[in-house]
Coordinates of C-alpha atoms in Angstrom, one line a residue:
Chain J
M297 CA -84.6 171.9 -73.2
A298 CA -82.2 169.1 -73.8
G299 CA -84.0 165.8 -73.6
M300 CA -87.4 167.4 -73.1
D301 CA -90.1 166.8 -75.7
L302 CA -92.5 169.5 -76.8
R303 CA -95.4 168.2 -74.8
T304 CA -93.4 168.2 -71.6
Y305 CA -91.9 171.6 -72.3
Q306 CA -95.2 173.3 -73.1
K307 CA -97.0 171.8 -70.1
K308 CA -94.3 172.8 -67.7
L309 CA -94.1 176.3 -69.1
A310 CA -97.8 176.7 -68.9
G311 CA -97.7 175.5 -65.3
L312 CA -95.0 178.0 -64.5
I313 CA -97.1 180.8 -66.0
R314 CA -100.2 179.8 -64.1
G315 CA -98.3 179.3 -60.9
N316 CA -99.3 175.7 -60.5
Y317 CA -96.0 174.1 -61.3
A318 CA -92.9 174.4 -59.2
V319 CA -89.5 173.5 -60.8
G320 CA -87.5 170.8 -59.1
Q321 CA -84.0 169.4 -59.3
A322 CA -85.0 167.2 -62.2
D323 CA -85.8 170.2 -64.3
D324 CA -83.2 171.6 -66.6
N325 CA -81.3 174.9 -66.3
H326 CA -83.6 176.6 -68.7
L327 CA -86.8 176.0 -66.7
Q328 CA -84.9 176.9 -63.5
S329 CA -83.9 180.2 -65.1
V330 CA -87.5 180.9 -66.3
A331 CA -88.9 180.2 -62.9
G332 CA -86.8 182.8 -61.2
S333 CA -87.0 185.4 -63.9
V334 CA -88.4 188.9 -64.2
N335 CA -89.5 187.8 -67.6
L336 CA -92.0 185.3 -66.0
E337 CA -93.3 187.9 -63.7
V338 CA -93.8 190.3 -66.6
T339 CA -95.5 187.6 -68.6
R340 CA -98.0 187.1 -65.8
E341 CA -98.5 190.8 -65.5
V342 CA -99.2 191.1 -69.2
I343 CA -101.8 188.3 -69.1
L344 CA -103.5 189.9 -66.1
E345 CA -103.5 193.3 -67.8
W346 CA -105.2 191.9 -70.9
R347 CA -107.7 190.1 -68.8
R348 CA -108.5 193.4 -66.9
L349 CA -108.8 195.3 -70.2
S350 CA -111.2 192.8 -71.5
I351 CA -113.3 192.9 -68.3
E352 CA -113.3 196.7 -68.2
H353 CA -114.5 196.8 -71.8
Y354 CA -117.2 194.1 -71.5
C355 CA -118.4 194.7 -67.9
R356 CA -118.3 198.5 -67.6
L357 CA -120.8 198.9 -64.8
T358 CA -119.5 196.1 -62.7
S359 CA -115.9 197.2 -63.2
G360 CA -116.9 200.7 -62.2
A361 CA -118.5 199.4 -59.0
L362 CA -115.6 197.1 -58.2
K363 CA -113.1 199.9 -58.6
Q364 CA -115.1 202.2 -56.3
L365 CA -115.3 199.5 -53.7
G366 CA -111.6 198.7 -53.9
L367 CA -112.3 195.2 -55.2
F368 CA -111.3 195.4 -58.9
S369 CA -107.7 194.3 -58.4
V370 CA -108.4 191.3 -56.3
E371 CA -111.5 190.1 -58.2
T372 CA -109.7 190.3 -61.6
R373 CA -106.6 188.7 -60.2
N374 CA -108.4 185.7 -58.7
F375 CA -110.8 185.0 -61.6
P376 CA -111.0 182.4 -62.8
A377 CA -109.6 180.2 -60.1
S378 CA -109.2 177.4 -62.6
G379 CA -107.0 179.5 -64.8
D380 CA -109.1 178.4 -67.8
F381 CA -110.7 181.3 -69.4
S382 CA -112.2 181.8 -72.8
S383 CA -110.6 184.1 -75.4
Y384 CA -114.1 185.3 -76.2
A385 CA -115.0 188.4 -74.3
E386 CA -118.7 187.3 -74.3
E387 CA -117.9 184.0 -72.7
F388 CA -115.3 185.2 -70.3
G389 CA -117.3 188.3 -69.4
N390 CA -120.4 186.3 -68.8
D391 CA -118.5 183.9 -66.6
F392 CA -117.1 186.8 -64.6
L393 CA -120.5 188.4 -64.1
A394 CA -122.1 185.1 -63.2
A395 CA -119.5 184.5 -60.6
L396 CA -119.9 188.0 -59.1
E397 CA -123.6 187.5 -58.9
M398 CA -122.7 185.3 -56.0
H399 CA -120.4 187.8 -54.4
N400 CA -120.9 188.4 -50.7
H401 CA -120.8 192.2 -51.2
E402 CA -124.5 192.9 -51.9
L403 CA -123.8 195.9 -54.3
V404 CA -121.3 193.9 -56.3
A405 CA -123.7 191.0 -56.7
S406 CA -126.6 193.4 -57.6
V407 CA -124.7 195.3 -60.2
A408 CA -123.2 192.2 -61.8
G409 CA -126.6 190.5 -62.0
F410 CA -128.1 193.7 -63.6
E411 CA -125.3 194.1 -66.1
R412 CA -125.4 190.4 -67.1
A413 CA -129.2 190.7 -67.6
L414 CA -128.7 193.8 -69.8
I415 CA -126.1 192.1 -71.9
D416 CA -128.2 189.0 -72.3
I417 CA -131.3 190.9 -73.3
Q418 CA -129.3 192.9 -75.9
Q419 CA -127.8 189.7 -77.2
G420 CA -131.1 188.0 -77.3
T421 CA -130.1 185.1 -75.1
R422 CA -132.8 186.0 -72.5
D423 CA -136.1 187.8 -73.1
Q424 CA -136.9 189.0 -69.6
V425 CA -135.2 189.1 -66.2
T426 CA -136.5 190.3 -62.9
L427 CA -134.1 191.4 -60.2
Q428 CA -134.5 192.5 -56.6
W429 CA -132.3 195.1 -55.0
R430 CA -132.2 196.7 -51.6
H431 CA -130.4 199.8 -52.9
D432 CA -131.9 202.5 -55.0
P433 CA -130.8 201.4 -58.5
Y434 CA -130.7 204.9 -59.9
A435 CA -128.5 206.1 -57.1
V436 CA -126.2 203.1 -57.7
L437 CA -126.0 203.7 -61.4
D438 CA -125.5 207.4 -60.8
A439 CA -122.6 206.8 -58.4
I440 CA -121.0 204.4 -60.9
M441 CA -121.3 206.9 -63.7
K442 CA -119.9 209.7 -61.5
G443 CA -117.1 207.4 -60.2
S444 CA -117.8 208.2 -56.6
G445 CA -120.4 207.8 -53.8
L446 CA -121.1 204.1 -54.2
S447 CA -119.7 203.0 -50.9
A448 CA -121.8 205.5 -49.0
L449 CA -125.1 204.1 -50.3
Q450 CA -127.2 202.1 -47.9
P451 CA -130.1 199.7 -48.4
V452 CA -133.3 201.8 -48.2
N453 CA -136.1 199.8 -49.7
L454 CA -137.0 196.8 -51.8
Y455 CA -136.8 197.4 -55.5
E456 CA -137.7 195.2 -58.5
I457 CA -135.9 195.8 -61.7
H458 CA -137.5 194.4 -64.9
V459 CA -135.1 194.0 -67.7
G460 CA -136.6 193.1 -71.0
K461 CA -136.2 193.7 -74.7
D462 CA -139.8 195.2 -74.8
V463 CA -139.2 197.5 -71.9
D464 CA -138.6 201.1 -72.8
G465 CA -134.9 201.8 -72.2
L466 CA -134.4 198.1 -71.6
F467 CA -135.2 198.2 -67.9
Q468 CA -137.8 199.5 -65.5
V469 CA -137.5 200.0 -61.7
I470 CA -140.4 199.4 -59.4
K471 CA -140.2 200.4 -55.8
H472 CA -142.0 198.7 -52.9
R473 CA -143.4 201.5 -50.8
D474 CA -144.4 199.1 -48.2
R475 CA -144.7 195.4 -48.3
R476 CA -148.4 195.6 -47.7
H477 CA -149.0 198.1 -50.6
A478 CA -148.8 197.9 -54.3
L479 CA -145.6 198.5 -56.2
T480 CA -144.8 201.9 -57.5
V481 CA -143.2 202.4 -60.9
V482 CA -140.3 204.8 -60.3
R483 CA -139.4 205.5 -63.9
Chain L
M498 CA -82.0 177.7 -100.7
P499 CA -85.4 176.6 -102.2
T500 CA -85.4 176.4 -105.9
E501 CA -89.0 175.6 -106.8
R502 CA -90.8 178.0 -104.6
A503 CA -93.5 180.0 -106.2
V504 CA -91.9 183.2 -104.8
D505 CA -88.9 182.6 -106.9
R506 CA -91.0 182.7 -110.0
V507 CA -92.8 186.0 -109.3
S508 CA -91.5 189.2 -110.6
R509 CA -90.7 191.9 -108.1
L510 CA -93.8 193.9 -107.1
E511 CA -94.0 197.3 -105.4
P512 CA -95.1 196.6 -101.9
R513 CA -98.4 198.3 -100.8
L514 CA -99.6 199.8 -97.5
A515 CA -101.9 198.0 -95.1
T516 CA -103.4 198.5 -91.7
T517 CA -105.3 196.5 -89.2
Y518 CA -109.0 196.7 -88.5
E519 CA -110.7 195.1 -85.5
G520 CA -114.3 196.0 -86.4
R521 CA -116.8 198.1 -84.4
D522 CA -115.3 201.4 -85.6
P523 CA -116.6 202.6 -89.0
T524 CA -115.1 206.0 -88.5
L525 CA -111.6 204.4 -88.3
L526 CA -112.4 202.5 -91.5
E527 CA -113.5 205.6 -93.3
T528 CA -110.3 207.3 -92.1
V529 CA -107.8 204.7 -93.2
I530 CA -109.4 203.4 -96.5
P531 CA -108.3 206.4 -98.6
L532 CA -104.7 205.8 -97.4
V533 CA -104.2 202.1 -97.7
D534 CA -104.3 199.3 -100.3
Y535 CA -105.0 196.4 -97.9
V536 CA -107.1 196.0 -94.7
E537 CA -105.9 193.3 -92.4
V538 CA -108.5 191.7 -90.2
V539 CA -108.1 189.4 -87.3
P540 CA -110.9 186.8 -87.4
D541 CA -110.6 186.3 -83.7
T542 CA -111.2 190.0 -82.9
I543 CA -114.2 190.4 -85.2
A544 CA -115.7 187.2 -83.8
K545 CA -118.4 187.0 -81.2
S546 CA -119.8 184.2 -79.0
I547 CA -123.5 184.7 -78.5
G548 CA -125.4 182.0 -76.7
G549 CA -122.5 179.6 -77.2
V550 CA -122.4 180.1 -81.0
R551 CA -119.2 181.6 -82.2
S552 CA -119.2 183.5 -85.5
L553 CA -117.9 186.6 -87.2
S554 CA -119.7 189.9 -86.6
A555 CA -122.3 190.5 -89.3
D556 CA -121.7 194.2 -89.0
T557 CA -118.0 193.9 -89.6
L558 CA -118.5 191.5 -92.5
S559 CA -120.9 194.0 -94.0
Q560 CA -118.3 196.8 -93.7
L561 CA -115.6 194.6 -95.3
R562 CA -117.9 193.7 -98.2
A563 CA -118.5 197.4 -98.8
L564 CA -114.8 198.2 -99.2
P565 CA -113.9 199.7 -102.6
N566 CA -112.5 197.3 -105.1
R567 CA -109.0 198.8 -105.0
V568 CA -108.7 197.7 -101.3
S569 CA -108.0 194.0 -100.7
I570 CA -108.5 192.1 -97.5
I571 CA -105.9 190.1 -95.6
A572 CA -106.7 187.7 -92.7
H573 CA -104.3 187.6 -89.8
G574 CA -104.9 185.1 -87.0
V575 CA -104.0 185.1 -83.4
G576 CA -106.0 182.1 -82.2
L577 CA -104.8 179.2 -84.5
S578 CA -102.2 178.2 -82.0
I579 CA -100.3 176.3 -84.7
G580 CA -97.5 175.3 -82.3
S581 CA -99.6 173.7 -79.5
Y582 CA -98.2 170.2 -79.0
D583 CA -101.7 168.7 -78.7
A584 CA -103.8 170.4 -81.4
Y585 CA -104.3 173.6 -83.2
S586 CA -107.6 175.4 -83.0
S587 CA -110.5 174.1 -85.1
D588 CA -112.5 177.0 -83.7
Y589 CA -110.2 179.5 -85.4
L590 CA -110.3 177.5 -88.7
H591 CA -114.1 177.7 -88.6
L592 CA -113.9 181.5 -88.3
L593 CA -111.4 181.6 -91.2
D594 CA -113.8 179.4 -93.2
Q595 CA -116.6 181.9 -92.6
L596 CA -114.4 184.9 -93.5
Q597 CA -113.2 183.3 -96.7
S598 CA -116.7 182.4 -97.7
D599 CA -117.9 185.9 -97.1
V600 CA -115.1 188.1 -98.6
D601 CA -112.2 187.6 -101.0
L602 CA -108.9 187.2 -99.1
A603 CA -105.6 188.0 -100.7
W604 CA -103.7 185.8 -98.3
H605 CA -103.7 184.8 -94.6
S606 CA -101.2 184.5 -91.9
E607 CA -100.7 183.3 -88.3
H608 CA -98.1 183.6 -85.6
L609 CA -95.4 181.0 -85.2
G610 CA -96.3 180.2 -81.7
Y611 CA -99.0 178.9 -79.4
T612 CA -101.7 180.3 -77.2
T613 CA -103.2 177.1 -75.7
V614 CA -101.8 174.0 -73.9
D615 CA -104.1 171.0 -73.5
G616 CA -106.8 173.2 -75.0
V617 CA -106.6 175.7 -72.2
N618 CA -106.0 179.4 -73.1
L619 CA -102.7 180.7 -71.8
G620 CA -103.8 184.3 -72.1
T621 CA -100.7 185.1 -74.0
M622 CA -98.7 183.9 -77.1
L623 CA -95.5 182.0 -76.6
P624 CA -92.9 181.3 -79.3
L625 CA -91.9 177.8 -80.1
P626 CA -88.6 176.2 -79.1
R627 CA -86.6 175.8 -82.3
T628 CA -86.3 172.1 -82.3
D629 CA -86.7 169.4 -85.0
E630 CA -89.9 168.2 -83.2
A631 CA -91.4 171.6 -83.3
L632 CA -90.4 172.1 -86.9
E633 CA -91.9 168.8 -88.0
L634 CA -95.2 169.5 -86.1
V635 CA -95.6 173.0 -87.6
S636 CA -94.6 172.0 -91.1
Q637 CA -97.2 169.3 -91.2
R638 CA -99.9 171.7 -90.0
V639 CA -98.8 174.4 -92.5
M640 CA -99.2 171.8 -95.3
E641 CA -102.7 171.0 -94.1
I642 CA -103.7 174.7 -93.9
Q643 CA -102.3 175.5 -97.4
G644 CA -104.3 172.6 -98.8
R645 CA -107.4 173.7 -97.0
Y646 CA -107.5 177.3 -98.1
G647 CA -105.5 177.5 -101.4
L648 CA -104.1 180.9 -100.5
P649 CA -100.6 182.1 -99.7
F650 CA -100.0 181.3 -96.0
L651 CA -97.6 183.3 -94.0
L652 CA -96.0 182.7 -90.5
E653 CA -95.0 185.6 -88.3
N654 CA -92.1 185.8 -85.9
V655 CA -93.3 186.2 -82.3
A656 CA -91.7 188.5 -79.8
H657 CA -89.9 186.7 -77.0
V658 CA -90.4 187.8 -73.4
L659 CA -89.5 184.6 -71.6
P660 CA -85.9 183.3 -71.8
T661 CA -85.5 180.8 -74.7
P662 CA -84.1 177.3 -74.2
G663 CA -81.0 176.0 -75.9
Q664 CA -82.0 175.7 -79.6
A665 CA -81.2 173.4 -82.4
Y666 CA -81.6 176.2 -85.0
S667 CA -80.8 179.9 -85.1
P668 CA -84.0 182.1 -85.3
A669 CA -83.4 182.7 -89.0
A670 CA -82.5 179.0 -89.8
F671 CA -85.7 177.8 -88.2
L672 CA -87.8 180.1 -90.4
N673 CA -85.8 179.2 -93.4
A674 CA -86.3 175.5 -92.7
L675 CA -90.1 176.0 -92.4
V676 CA -90.2 177.9 -95.7
E677 CA -88.1 175.3 -97.5
G678 CA -90.1 172.4 -96.2
T679 CA -93.6 173.8 -96.8
G680 CA -93.5 176.6 -99.4
C681 CA -95.1 179.0 -96.9
Y682 CA -94.1 182.6 -96.7
L683 CA -93.0 184.9 -93.9
L684 CA -94.6 187.8 -92.2
L685 CA -91.7 189.6 -90.7
D686 CA -92.7 191.7 -87.7
I687 CA -90.0 194.3 -87.4
Y688 CA -91.0 195.6 -84.0
N689 CA -91.0 192.0 -82.6
L690 CA -87.4 191.7 -83.9
E691 CA -86.6 194.9 -82.0
C692 CA -88.2 193.4 -78.9
D693 CA -85.9 190.4 -79.3
V694 CA -82.9 192.6 -79.7
Q695 CA -83.7 194.4 -76.4
N696 CA -85.0 191.4 -74.4
H697 CA -82.7 188.7 -75.6
D698 CA -79.8 190.3 -77.4
L699 CA -80.8 189.1 -80.9
D700 CA -78.1 190.0 -83.4
L701 CA -80.4 191.7 -85.9
D702 CA -77.8 192.1 -88.7
A703 CA -76.9 188.4 -88.5
F704 CA -80.5 187.4 -88.5
L705 CA -81.3 189.4 -91.6
D706 CA -78.2 188.2 -93.3
E707 CA -79.2 184.6 -92.7
L708 CA -82.9 184.9 -93.4
N709 CA -84.3 183.9 -96.7
L710 CA -85.6 187.3 -97.6
N711 CA -87.1 185.9 -100.9
A712 CA -89.8 184.4 -98.7
V713 CA -90.8 187.6 -96.9
W714 CA -94.3 188.5 -98.2
E715 CA -95.4 191.0 -95.6
L716 CA -94.0 193.3 -92.9
H717 CA -95.6 194.3 -89.7
L718 CA -94.8 197.6 -88.1
A719 CA -95.9 198.5 -84.6
N720 CA -94.8 199.9 -81.4
G721 CA -95.4 199.0 -77.8
V722 CA -94.2 199.8 -74.3
E723 CA -91.2 199.1 -72.2
H724 CA -91.9 197.5 -68.8
R725 CA -89.3 196.5 -66.2
G726 CA -86.6 196.6 -68.9
L727 CA -88.5 194.4 -71.3
Q728 CA -90.0 195.6 -74.6
L729 CA -93.5 194.4 -75.0
D730 CA -95.5 193.8 -78.2
V731 CA -98.8 195.7 -77.6
H732 CA -99.4 197.8 -80.7
S733 CA -100.3 200.8 -78.8
N734 CA -98.2 203.6 -80.3
P735 CA -96.9 205.1 -83.6
T736 CA -93.8 203.4 -84.9
R737 CA -90.4 204.4 -83.8
Q738 CA -88.0 205.8 -86.3
S739 CA -85.7 202.8 -85.8
T740 CA -88.5 200.4 -86.8
L741 CA -89.0 202.4 -90.1
E742 CA -85.3 202.3 -90.9
I743 CA -85.1 198.5 -90.5
A744 CA -88.3 198.1 -92.5
R745 CA -86.9 200.3 -95.3
D746 CA -83.8 198.1 -95.5
V747 CA -85.8 194.9 -95.6
V748 CA -88.1 196.3 -98.3
H749 CA -85.1 196.8 -100.6
H750 CA -84.0 193.2 -100.1
A751 CA -87.3 191.3 -100.2
P752 CA -88.4 190.8 -103.8
A753 CA -91.7 189.0 -103.0
L754 CA -92.9 191.6 -100.5
R755 CA -96.5 192.5 -101.0
A756 CA -97.5 194.7 -98.1
V757 CA -96.2 196.7 -95.2
T758 CA -98.8 196.7 -92.4
F759 CA -99.2 199.2 -89.6
E760 CA -100.7 197.4 -86.6
L761 CA -102.7 199.2 -84.0
L762 CA -104.8 197.9 -81.2
S763 CA -108.4 199.0 -81.1
Q764 CA -108.0 200.3 -77.6
A765 CA -105.2 202.6 -78.8
V766 CA -107.4 204.3 -81.4
P767 CA -109.2 206.7 -79.0
V768 CA -105.9 207.5 -77.3
L769 CA -104.1 208.4 -80.5
G770 CA -107.0 209.8 -82.4
Y771 CA -108.0 209.3 -86.1
H772 CA -105.9 212.2 -87.3
A773 CA -102.7 210.8 -85.8
I774 CA -103.4 207.4 -87.3
A775 CA -103.8 208.9 -90.7
D776 CA -100.6 210.8 -90.3
E777 CA -98.8 207.6 -89.3
L778 CA -100.0 205.8 -92.4
R779 CA -98.8 208.7 -94.6
R780 CA -95.5 208.6 -92.8
I781 CA -95.0 204.9 -93.4
R782 CA -95.9 205.2 -97.0
E783 CA -93.5 208.1 -97.4
E784 CA -90.6 206.7 -95.5
V785 CA -90.8 202.9 -96.1
L786 CA -92.5 202.3 -99.4

């Protein structure tokens, strides 16, 4: 790094790791060698693996759903698009779940919203959350726990899930039998 | 060689055994406590962020306060990022403040590297280039930290995965210069040195010959995995015999050494099992201390 100060060196190295800096002719031999190295690829792989471990640990339900739907790899690789993620699992995990609540796959969005609500209630950052699903929540949770069957589930009804610290078991599912009739408590 | 360093005035002590604890596993703590003299906690890993408020886990602090008197507590950071060109982490220092106010710390340590650039988390730890500028930057920060906490402060060698640039100092000379300029101590990670041997052809004998072993206060022993020809520092396995042999040699030549610490990632605990972890601690005590 002859002639390069610490600031420049660290910024360029960080850019290489994040993939948002491309070495040019003005860069020294060291940076050129880093850019084309297996070592850089391994560094990126290690970072991604730690991120995945953190997500799997913090977002167990959503990770299970993503894996069954074949989306875990792509969603963890792409998040966060900015490359700026907190070292705190609670912050990073919350950001991940919040982003997936907007996912275009309905089941992913539903499970992420539910898991985020459960965590928030347990942490005391929200008192009560109401969610609406079109899939049977118990069938979804059962499939996630079993590790199979999720992709076969179809929307069957409208369900409301009440998540709250005062709810027995933290959540309650209410099923709409018919839009013209009263709600039925499933469990 | 430094002449006025505190370490030169201390008599040789018998090093003790330590292991890491990341919280959330009281059974692990119960398993290791009868076998060790120190518990090493990483403030970052026992911290939580709830509703935007970052603080240490009350449960883990309670477990640490309940440790028997014969077991001392060491703090070992990963999030200080002492080598970031822009700033080190005030967030980490707040966690360390909280830990120090809650339990008695024997000493504390951090890695000689950086985890953030422009305040953005890299997701990994990188070693510093061994230049005068980096030496001056870290030395100033070490002095600030020593003044803030009044405890022995140790810096740990980081494993290199990325190729290193041309350097103004050899690996040992850079550490020696830090010690000489600041009076800090060294945490020598034996496994990280083995990673550097494999990944970048570090001459280990020359390194140890050149290093000021009077400043080595603690050793870290760990094991990781090999991936695509590179040895990675992930603390996921029992130590290799080669690691113990190097450690045993250093123990005999490091008069200020206080502790030999077995590092294990919390995710590896259920894989190895409590029984195997206890066996590993007994093995290290028998073969290294």
